Amino acid sequence: MIPFNKPPYVGTEPEYMMKAISNRKICGDGEFTKKCNTWIEEKTGTSKALLTTSCTQALEMAALLTDIEPGDEVIMPSFTFVSTANAFVMRGARIVFVDIRPDTQNIDEKLIENAITDKTKAIVPVHYAGVGCEMDTILEIGRKHGIRVVEDAAQGVMSTYKGRGLGSLGDFGCYSFHETKNYSMGEGGAILIRNEADIERAEIVREKGTDRSRFLRGQVDKYTWVDCGSSYLPSDINAAYLWAQLEEADKINQDRLASWNMYYERLKPLEEKGILQLPYIPAECEHNAHMFYIKTGSLEERTALTAYLKDAGVGSAFHYVPLHSAPAGERFGVMAGEDRYTTNTYERLLRLPMYYGLTEEEIEKACNRIMEFYK
Ligand SMILES: *Cc1c(COP(=O)(O)O)cnc(C)c1O
């Protein structure tokens, strides 16, 4: 059996978790949370990073921090995870979905301006498979129209666009450390804050709407309720688990990239014959091998290939039911313009096994099975 995913594990997690416990500081913002925050700041160059309990909650924080109000519109791709939309829907926003590019499966930056109205409050690019969106164009659109940009960089830890870390480019960036992601703490995430001016409010929103962070730094002599907010801090035990993996991030990244490259080389002949489409990485982007996917010819073909792989014990997966055609998507959003590639990609895309520690033999087996299918 080759599973589709295995949660990353490097070996030092239990030791660090015990350390967190012996620190007698297992609530939020202990030793390991601070280590993880600093790591993200140094890696990406963002002004501030704060661990959260999930990427979903980092997105919810971003929706609060961009002051989304009922009736505001938020632009995003339809080809994404539900949390990208839900975070803004919960503040009363109407979601305006834009089609994706058929090469990177990222939001088509050329279609964004057409979707802007006087109600547009935010643009949310999603870096699919950890490959950066065309950020210079998107940031320029945001600047020109005075609209904030929130990056859903759930899949983009360790990836860059023009040398800059994904998640650090927009006003806010959101990471996921869920167990299906490259670096994990079980359930967890982080919010990245680019502008100094937004940091204090982010700390307040994350601390139940109180100025507790200022209090802990000795900047005020008591803490109190100053804004709306919630509890978005993870336990330091979870952060300790993550810290073990961030310390080994280069090793994990190299391992995943080696697997990704091997898939690419093995399957290239099928792309050259026009049978499959393989992932495309723009020259500006360094990716993190979050996933290896192929695009088959049709839904029928993908269904047959999935079963054929399963018979040989090879796991695979597909996603995302386009949000604009999901029941909640129809209620809370609308597709701006044509759906040329979103549904088509959902029907044809297949994700192959990808995890830290995937062996060459396993990749060989998966690729041979695919070759056999197309013979
Ligand atoms: C995984 C993922 C999320 C949600 O992450 P959680 O940490 O599980 O909340 C959001 N957006 C995208 C694009 C994702 O891949």
Short mmCIF file of C-alpha atoms and ligand atoms in Angstrom, two decimals:
data_model
loop_
_atom_site.label_atom_id
_atom_site.label_comp_id
_atom_site.label_asym_id
_atom_site.label_seq_id
_atom_site.Cartn_x
_atom_site.Cartn_y
_atom_site.Cartn_z
CA MET A 1 0.00 0.00 0.00
CA ILE A 2 1.25 3.47 -0.85
CA PRO A 3 -0.91 5.96 1.06
CA PHE A 4 -1.79 9.27 -0.52
CA ASN A 5 -0.48 11.16 2.51
CA LYS A 6 1.52 10.50 5.68
CA PRO A 7 1.81 13.23 8.32
CA PRO A 8 5.41 14.44 8.65
CA TYR A 9 7.41 13.24 11.64
CA VAL A 10 11.12 13.87 12.25
CA GLY A 11 11.70 12.21 15.66
CA THR A 12 12.42 15.12 18.01
CA GLU A 13 8.72 16.00 18.48
CA PRO A 14 8.21 14.04 21.77
CA GLU A 15 11.34 15.53 23.36
CA TYR A 16 10.24 19.09 22.58
CA MET A 17 6.69 18.42 23.73
CA MET A 18 8.06 17.13 27.07
CA LYS A 19 10.16 20.29 27.29
CA ALA A 20 7.04 22.40 26.80
CA ILE A 21 5.34 20.45 29.58
CA SER A 22 8.28 20.81 31.97
CA ASN A 23 8.32 24.56 31.24
CA ARG A 24 4.94 24.62 33.06
CA LYS A 25 3.75 26.88 30.26
CA ILE A 26 1.51 24.90 27.97
CA CYS A 27 -0.95 27.66 27.12
CA GLY A 28 -0.32 29.96 24.17
CA ASP A 29 2.78 32.05 23.44
CA GLY A 30 5.30 29.93 25.35
CA GLU A 31 8.90 29.15 24.37
CA PHE A 32 8.07 27.05 21.30
CA THR A 33 5.36 29.34 19.93
CA LYS A 34 7.90 32.18 20.04
CA LYS A 35 10.52 30.05 18.30
CA CYS A 36 8.07 29.20 15.51
CA ASN A 37 6.94 32.83 15.11
CA THR A 38 10.56 34.01 14.83
CA TRP A 39 11.39 31.25 12.35
CA ILE A 40 8.55 32.37 10.07
CA GLU A 41 9.59 36.02 10.37
CA GLU A 42 13.22 35.25 9.51
CA LYS A 43 12.34 32.86 6.71
CA THR A 44 9.87 35.16 4.96
CA GLY A 45 10.88 38.67 5.98
CA THR A 46 7.36 39.46 7.19
CA SER A 47 7.08 42.08 9.96
CA LYS A 48 5.21 39.76 12.31
CA ALA A 49 4.10 36.13 12.42
CA LEU A 50 1.70 34.71 15.02
CA LEU A 51 0.84 31.02 15.35
CA THR A 52 -2.88 30.28 15.27
CA THR A 53 -4.98 27.19 15.86
CA SER A 54 -5.47 26.66 12.11
CA CYS A 55 -5.20 28.36 8.74
CA THR A 56 -8.99 28.65 8.83
CA GLN A 57 -8.66 30.80 11.95
CA ALA A 58 -5.79 32.80 10.49
CA LEU A 59 -8.14 33.60 7.60
CA GLU A 60 -10.87 34.54 10.10
CA MET A 61 -8.43 36.90 11.78
CA ALA A 62 -7.58 38.41 8.39
CA ALA A 63 -11.29 38.95 7.70
CA LEU A 64 -11.61 40.80 11.03
CA LEU A 65 -8.45 42.81 10.40
CA THR A 66 -9.58 43.90 6.93
CA ASP A 67 -12.85 45.17 8.52
CA ILE A 68 -15.14 43.08 6.34
CA GLU A 69 -18.75 44.14 6.86
CA PRO A 70 -22.08 42.78 5.59
CA GLY A 71 -22.45 43.55 1.90
CA ASP A 72 -18.73 43.84 1.18
CA GLU A 73 -17.38 41.79 -1.70
CA VAL A 74 -14.30 39.59 -1.58
CA ILE A 75 -12.60 38.26 -4.71
CA MET A 76 -11.06 34.77 -4.74
CA PRO A 77 -10.79 31.68 -6.93
CA SER A 78 -13.61 29.12 -6.85
CA PHE A 79 -11.01 26.35 -7.03
CA THR A 80 -10.02 26.37 -3.36
CA PHE A 81 -10.79 24.96 0.09
CA VAL A 82 -14.01 26.09 1.79
CA SER A 83 -12.17 27.99 4.55
CA THR A 84 -10.91 30.61 2.09
CA ALA A 85 -14.53 31.67 1.54
CA ASN A 86 -16.07 30.84 4.94
CA ALA A 87 -13.80 33.19 6.86
CA PHE A 88 -15.21 36.15 4.91
CA VAL A 89 -18.79 34.83 4.66
CA MET A 90 -18.86 34.73 8.48
CA ARG A 91 -18.33 38.52 8.47
CA GLY A 92 -21.23 38.93 6.02
CA ALA A 93 -19.25 39.25 2.81
CA ARG A 94 -20.48 38.21 -0.61
CA ILE A 95 -17.88 36.12 -2.42
CA VAL A 96 -17.02 36.95 -6.02
CA PHE A 97 -15.35 33.96 -7.62
CA VAL A 98 -12.88 34.35 -10.46
CA ASP A 99 -11.69 31.64 -12.85
CA ILE A 100 -8.23 30.06 -12.59
CA ARG A 101 -5.32 29.79 -15.02
CA PRO A 102 -5.08 26.38 -16.69
CA ASP A 103 -1.30 26.19 -16.14
CA THR A 104 -0.83 26.84 -12.38
CA GLN A 105 -4.51 26.40 -11.32
CA ASN A 106 -4.09 29.76 -9.54
CA ILE A 107 -6.52 32.71 -9.80
CA ASP A 108 -6.22 34.30 -13.25
CA GLU A 109 -4.79 37.72 -12.40
CA LYS A 110 -5.99 39.11 -15.74
CA LEU A 111 -9.63 38.56 -14.74
CA ILE A 112 -9.49 40.24 -11.33
CA GLU A 113 -10.04 43.86 -12.38
CA ASN A 114 -13.25 42.94 -14.21
CA ALA A 115 -14.65 41.54 -10.96
CA ILE A 116 -14.00 44.68 -8.91
CA THR A 117 -16.96 46.87 -7.90
CA ASP A 118 -17.23 49.75 -5.44
CA LYS A 119 -18.05 47.13 -2.78
CA THR A 120 -14.85 45.11 -3.19
CA LYS A 121 -12.95 45.03 0.10
CA ALA A 122 -10.34 42.29 -0.37
CA ILE A 123 -8.65 40.04 -2.91
CA VAL A 124 -7.64 36.58 -1.69
CA PRO A 125 -5.14 34.80 -3.95
CA VAL A 126 -4.60 31.12 -3.09
CA HIS A 127 -1.16 29.69 -3.86
CA TYR A 128 -2.27 26.34 -5.20
CA ALA A 129 0.19 23.47 -4.59
CA GLY A 130 2.59 25.98 -3.02
CA VAL A 131 3.22 27.68 -6.37
CA GLY A 132 2.95 31.44 -6.17
CA CYS A 133 0.18 33.45 -7.85
CA GLU A 134 1.22 36.35 -10.13
CA MET A 135 1.64 38.54 -7.04
CA ASP A 136 3.15 41.71 -8.55
CA THR A 137 0.09 42.09 -10.77
CA ILE A 138 -2.32 41.31 -7.92
CA LEU A 139 -0.60 43.68 -5.46
CA GLU A 140 -0.62 46.44 -8.10
CA ILE A 141 -4.39 45.97 -8.63
CA GLY A 142 -4.87 46.14 -4.86
CA ARG A 143 -2.83 49.35 -4.59
CA LYS A 144 -4.56 50.99 -7.54
CA HIS A 145 -8.06 50.34 -6.16
CA GLY A 146 -7.27 50.65 -2.45
CA ILE A 147 -8.21 47.00 -1.80
CA ARG A 148 -6.43 44.82 0.76
CA VAL A 149 -4.75 41.57 -0.32
CA VAL A 150 -4.93 38.47 1.91
CA GLU A 151 -2.83 35.50 0.77
CA ASP A 152 -4.17 32.03 1.43
CA ALA A 153 -0.68 30.54 1.66
CA ALA A 154 -1.93 27.40 3.48
CA GLN A 155 0.12 25.28 1.07
CA GLY A 156 2.97 27.74 0.59
CA VAL A 157 5.33 27.40 3.58
CA MET A 158 8.95 27.49 2.24
CA SER A 159 7.84 28.68 -1.23
CA THR A 160 8.87 31.98 -2.76
CA TYR A 161 7.77 34.44 -5.46
CA LYS A 162 10.65 36.52 -6.88
CA GLY A 163 12.69 35.42 -3.88
CA ARG A 164 10.14 36.62 -1.32
CA GLY A 165 8.35 34.15 0.96
CA LEU A 166 4.74 33.38 0.11
CA GLY A 167 2.46 34.80 2.77
CA SER A 168 4.70 37.84 3.31
CA LEU A 169 3.61 39.74 0.18
CA GLY A 170 0.00 40.73 0.85
CA ASP A 171 -1.31 42.73 3.81
CA PHE A 172 -1.89 39.41 5.56
CA GLY A 173 -0.78 35.86 4.80
CA CYS A 174 -2.23 32.65 6.21
CA TYR A 175 -0.32 29.39 6.73
CA SER A 176 -1.61 25.94 7.60
CA PHE A 177 0.18 23.42 9.81
CA HIS A 178 -2.56 20.83 9.50
CA GLU A 179 -1.34 17.24 9.35
CA THR A 180 -1.89 17.11 5.56
CA LYS A 181 0.51 20.01 5.00
CA ASN A 182 4.33 19.98 4.61
CA TYR A 183 4.98 20.98 8.25
CA SER A 184 2.51 20.03 10.91
CA MET A 185 1.34 20.48 14.48
CA GLY A 186 -1.78 18.35 14.00
CA GLU A 187 -4.10 21.32 13.76
CA GLY A 188 -2.50 24.73 13.46
CA GLY A 189 -1.59 27.70 11.35
CA ALA A 190 -0.13 31.18 11.40
CA ILE A 191 -1.01 34.69 10.33
CA LEU A 192 1.70 36.85 8.74
CA ILE A 193 1.34 40.61 9.05
CA ARG A 194 3.20 42.79 6.58
CA ASN A 195 2.42 46.28 7.85
CA GLU A 196 3.73 47.47 11.22
CA ALA A 197 0.47 49.43 11.59
CA ASP A 198 -1.59 46.22 11.69
CA ILE A 199 0.48 44.31 14.27
CA GLU A 200 -0.99 45.67 17.48
CA ARG A 201 -4.58 45.07 16.38
CA ALA A 202 -3.68 41.55 15.20
CA GLU A 203 -2.33 40.76 18.68
CA ILE A 204 -5.52 42.12 20.23
CA VAL A 205 -7.85 40.18 17.92
CA ARG A 206 -5.89 36.98 18.64
CA GLU A 207 -6.09 37.55 22.42
CA LYS A 208 -9.91 37.69 22.74
CA GLY A 209 -10.03 41.40 21.93
CA THR A 210 -7.81 42.31 24.89
CA ASP A 211 -4.48 44.12 25.09
CA ARG A 212 -2.93 41.18 26.98
CA SER A 213 0.13 41.12 24.70
CA ARG A 214 0.96 44.73 25.63
CA PHE A 215 0.40 43.83 29.31
CA LEU A 216 2.80 40.85 29.10
CA ARG A 217 5.44 43.16 27.59
CA GLY A 218 4.92 45.59 30.48
CA GLN A 219 3.57 48.33 28.20
CA VAL A 220 0.34 48.67 30.20
CA ASP A 221 -0.21 47.86 33.88
CA LYS A 222 -3.49 45.98 33.43
CA TYR A 223 -5.15 44.36 30.48
CA THR A 224 -8.68 44.95 29.34
CA TRP A 225 -11.24 44.48 26.58
CA VAL A 226 -10.39 46.91 23.76
CA ASP A 227 -11.76 45.42 20.50
CA CYS A 228 -13.65 42.43 19.16
CA GLY A 229 -11.68 39.22 18.91
CA SER A 230 -11.49 35.57 19.76
CA SER A 231 -9.03 32.97 21.03
CA TYR A 232 -6.70 32.04 18.21
CA LEU A 233 -3.64 30.86 20.21
CA PRO A 234 -2.51 27.24 20.00
CA SER A 235 -1.11 25.39 23.03
CA ASP A 236 2.68 25.48 23.32
CA ILE A 237 2.62 21.63 23.26
CA ASN A 238 1.41 21.78 19.66
CA ALA A 239 3.95 24.48 18.86
CA ALA A 240 6.70 22.22 20.25
CA TYR A 241 5.64 19.50 17.80
CA LEU A 242 5.84 22.02 14.95
CA TRP A 243 9.20 23.40 16.09
CA ALA A 244 10.80 19.97 15.64
CA GLN A 245 9.76 20.07 11.99
CA LEU A 246 10.66 23.70 11.31
CA GLU A 247 14.18 22.96 12.58
CA GLU A 248 14.36 20.29 9.87
CA ALA A 249 12.53 22.32 7.24
CA ASP A 250 15.36 22.29 4.70
CA LYS A 251 15.70 18.53 4.94
CA ILE A 252 11.93 17.99 4.59
CA ASN A 253 11.78 20.42 1.67
CA GLN A 254 14.70 18.75 -0.17
CA ASP A 255 13.14 15.33 0.33
CA ARG A 256 9.78 16.45 -1.07
CA LEU A 257 11.39 18.27 -4.01
CA ALA A 258 13.41 15.15 -4.88
CA SER A 259 10.16 13.13 -4.97
CA TRP A 260 8.44 15.83 -7.02
CA ASN A 261 11.30 15.93 -9.54
CA MET A 262 11.32 12.17 -9.88
CA TYR A 263 7.57 12.12 -10.63
CA TYR A 264 8.11 14.87 -13.18
CA GLU A 265 10.94 13.07 -15.01
CA ARG A 266 9.13 9.73 -15.02
CA LEU A 267 5.84 11.15 -16.31
CA LYS A 268 7.28 13.67 -18.79
CA PRO A 269 7.02 11.24 -21.74
CA LEU A 270 3.23 11.14 -21.22
CA GLU A 271 3.07 14.92 -21.31
CA GLU A 272 5.23 15.03 -24.46
CA LYS A 273 2.76 12.67 -26.15
CA GLY A 274 -0.09 14.99 -25.16
CA ILE A 275 -1.69 12.40 -22.86
CA LEU A 276 -1.27 14.17 -19.51
CA GLN A 277 -0.64 17.69 -18.29
CA LEU A 278 2.01 18.06 -15.58
CA PRO A 279 2.39 20.96 -13.10
CA TYR A 280 3.88 24.19 -14.42
CA ILE A 281 6.21 26.30 -12.25
CA PRO A 282 6.61 29.93 -13.43
CA ALA A 283 10.21 31.18 -13.54
CA GLU A 284 9.47 33.67 -10.70
CA CYS A 285 8.42 30.88 -8.35
CA GLU A 286 10.32 28.45 -6.17
CA HIS A 287 7.91 25.85 -4.89
CA ASN A 288 7.85 23.47 -1.93
CA ALA A 289 6.55 20.28 -3.57
CA HIS A 290 3.37 20.47 -1.54
CA MET A 291 1.69 18.22 -4.06
CA PHE A 292 2.30 16.38 -7.29
CA TYR A 293 -0.76 16.39 -9.53
CA ILE A 294 -1.52 15.38 -13.08
CA LYS A 295 -4.34 16.57 -15.32
CA THR A 296 -5.94 13.71 -17.22
CA GLY A 297 -7.98 14.01 -20.42
CA SER A 298 -11.46 13.81 -18.88
CA LEU A 299 -13.54 12.96 -15.82
CA GLU A 300 -14.13 9.40 -17.10
CA GLU A 301 -10.42 8.91 -17.62
CA ARG A 302 -9.59 10.21 -14.16
CA THR A 303 -12.19 7.95 -12.54
CA ALA A 304 -10.79 4.90 -14.36
CA LEU A 305 -7.19 5.82 -13.50
CA THR A 306 -8.07 6.33 -9.81
CA ALA A 307 -9.56 2.81 -9.68
CA TYR A 308 -6.61 1.36 -11.59
CA LEU A 309 -4.15 2.88 -9.09
CA LYS A 310 -6.25 1.75 -6.15
CA ASP A 311 -6.20 -1.86 -7.43
CA ALA A 312 -2.40 -1.72 -7.19
CA GLY A 313 -2.52 -0.21 -3.70
CA VAL A 314 -1.60 3.30 -4.85
CA GLY A 315 -3.55 6.07 -3.11
CA SER A 316 -4.59 9.22 -4.96
CA ALA A 317 -7.00 12.10 -4.38
CA PHE A 318 -8.81 14.90 -6.17
CA HIS A 319 -10.40 18.19 -5.10
CA TYR A 320 -11.95 20.91 -4.97
CA VAL A 321 -15.68 20.81 -5.72
CA PRO A 322 -15.81 24.32 -7.25
CA LEU A 323 -17.10 26.59 -4.51
CA HIS A 324 -19.38 28.58 -6.82
CA SER A 325 -21.39 25.45 -7.65
CA ALA A 326 -21.54 24.09 -4.07
CA PRO A 327 -24.82 24.70 -2.18
CA ALA A 328 -23.28 27.30 0.16
CA GLY A 329 -21.35 28.85 -2.71
CA GLU A 330 -24.59 29.49 -4.57
CA ARG A 331 -26.01 31.13 -1.47
CA PHE A 332 -23.03 33.28 -0.49
CA GLY A 333 -21.30 33.97 -3.77
CA VAL A 334 -21.35 34.38 -7.49
CA MET A 335 -18.99 33.58 -10.34
CA ALA A 336 -17.76 36.71 -12.09
CA GLY A 337 -17.33 35.90 -15.74
CA GLU A 338 -16.99 32.52 -17.35
CA ASP A 339 -16.01 29.22 -15.72
CA ARG A 340 -13.62 28.06 -18.41
CA TYR A 341 -11.12 26.15 -16.29
CA THR A 342 -12.38 25.78 -12.71
CA THR A 343 -14.86 22.90 -13.19
CA ASN A 344 -12.74 21.40 -15.96
CA THR A 345 -9.71 21.28 -13.63
CA TYR A 346 -11.77 19.78 -10.81
CA GLU A 347 -12.84 16.99 -13.16
CA ARG A 348 -9.42 16.18 -14.61
CA LEU A 349 -6.95 16.75 -11.78
CA LEU A 350 -5.51 13.83 -9.79
CA ARG A 351 -3.06 14.14 -6.87
CA LEU A 352 -0.47 11.39 -6.46
CA PRO A 353 1.10 10.17 -3.19
CA MET A 354 3.32 12.89 -1.72
CA TYR A 355 4.81 13.01 1.76
CA TYR A 356 8.08 13.36 3.63
CA GLY A 357 9.85 10.00 3.37
CA LEU A 358 8.15 8.80 0.17
CA THR A 359 10.66 6.35 -1.38
CA GLU A 360 11.96 6.09 -4.94
CA GLU A 361 10.50 2.57 -5.17
CA GLU A 362 7.08 3.90 -4.24
CA ILE A 363 7.27 6.65 -6.87
CA GLU A 364 8.52 4.13 -9.42
CA LYS A 365 5.58 1.86 -8.66
CA ALA A 366 3.02 4.67 -8.94
CA CYS A 367 4.51 5.91 -12.22
CA ASN A 368 4.77 2.44 -13.74
CA ARG A 369 1.13 1.86 -12.96
CA ILE A 370 0.19 5.13 -14.71
CA MET A 371 2.34 4.20 -17.75
CA GLU A 372 0.62 0.82 -17.87
CA PHE A 373 -2.81 2.46 -17.74
CA TYR A 374 -2.05 4.56 -20.79
CA LYS A 375 -0.51 1.72 -22.81
C1 LIG B 1 -5.46 23.29 4.15
C2 LIG B 1 -6.01 24.53 3.59
C3 LIG B 1 -6.76 25.44 4.36
C4 LIG B 1 -7.20 25.14 5.77
O1 LIG B 1 -6.18 24.87 6.63
P1 LIG B 1 -6.50 24.45 8.17
O2 LIG B 1 -5.20 24.66 8.86
O3 LIG B 1 -6.90 23.00 8.11
O4 LIG B 1 -7.58 25.31 8.66
C5 LIG B 1 -7.17 26.62 3.79
N1 LIG B 1 -6.89 26.91 2.50
C6 LIG B 1 -6.19 26.06 1.72
C7 LIG B 1 -5.88 26.45 0.31
C8 LIG B 1 -5.74 24.83 2.23
O5 LIG B 1 -5.05 24.00 1.44
#
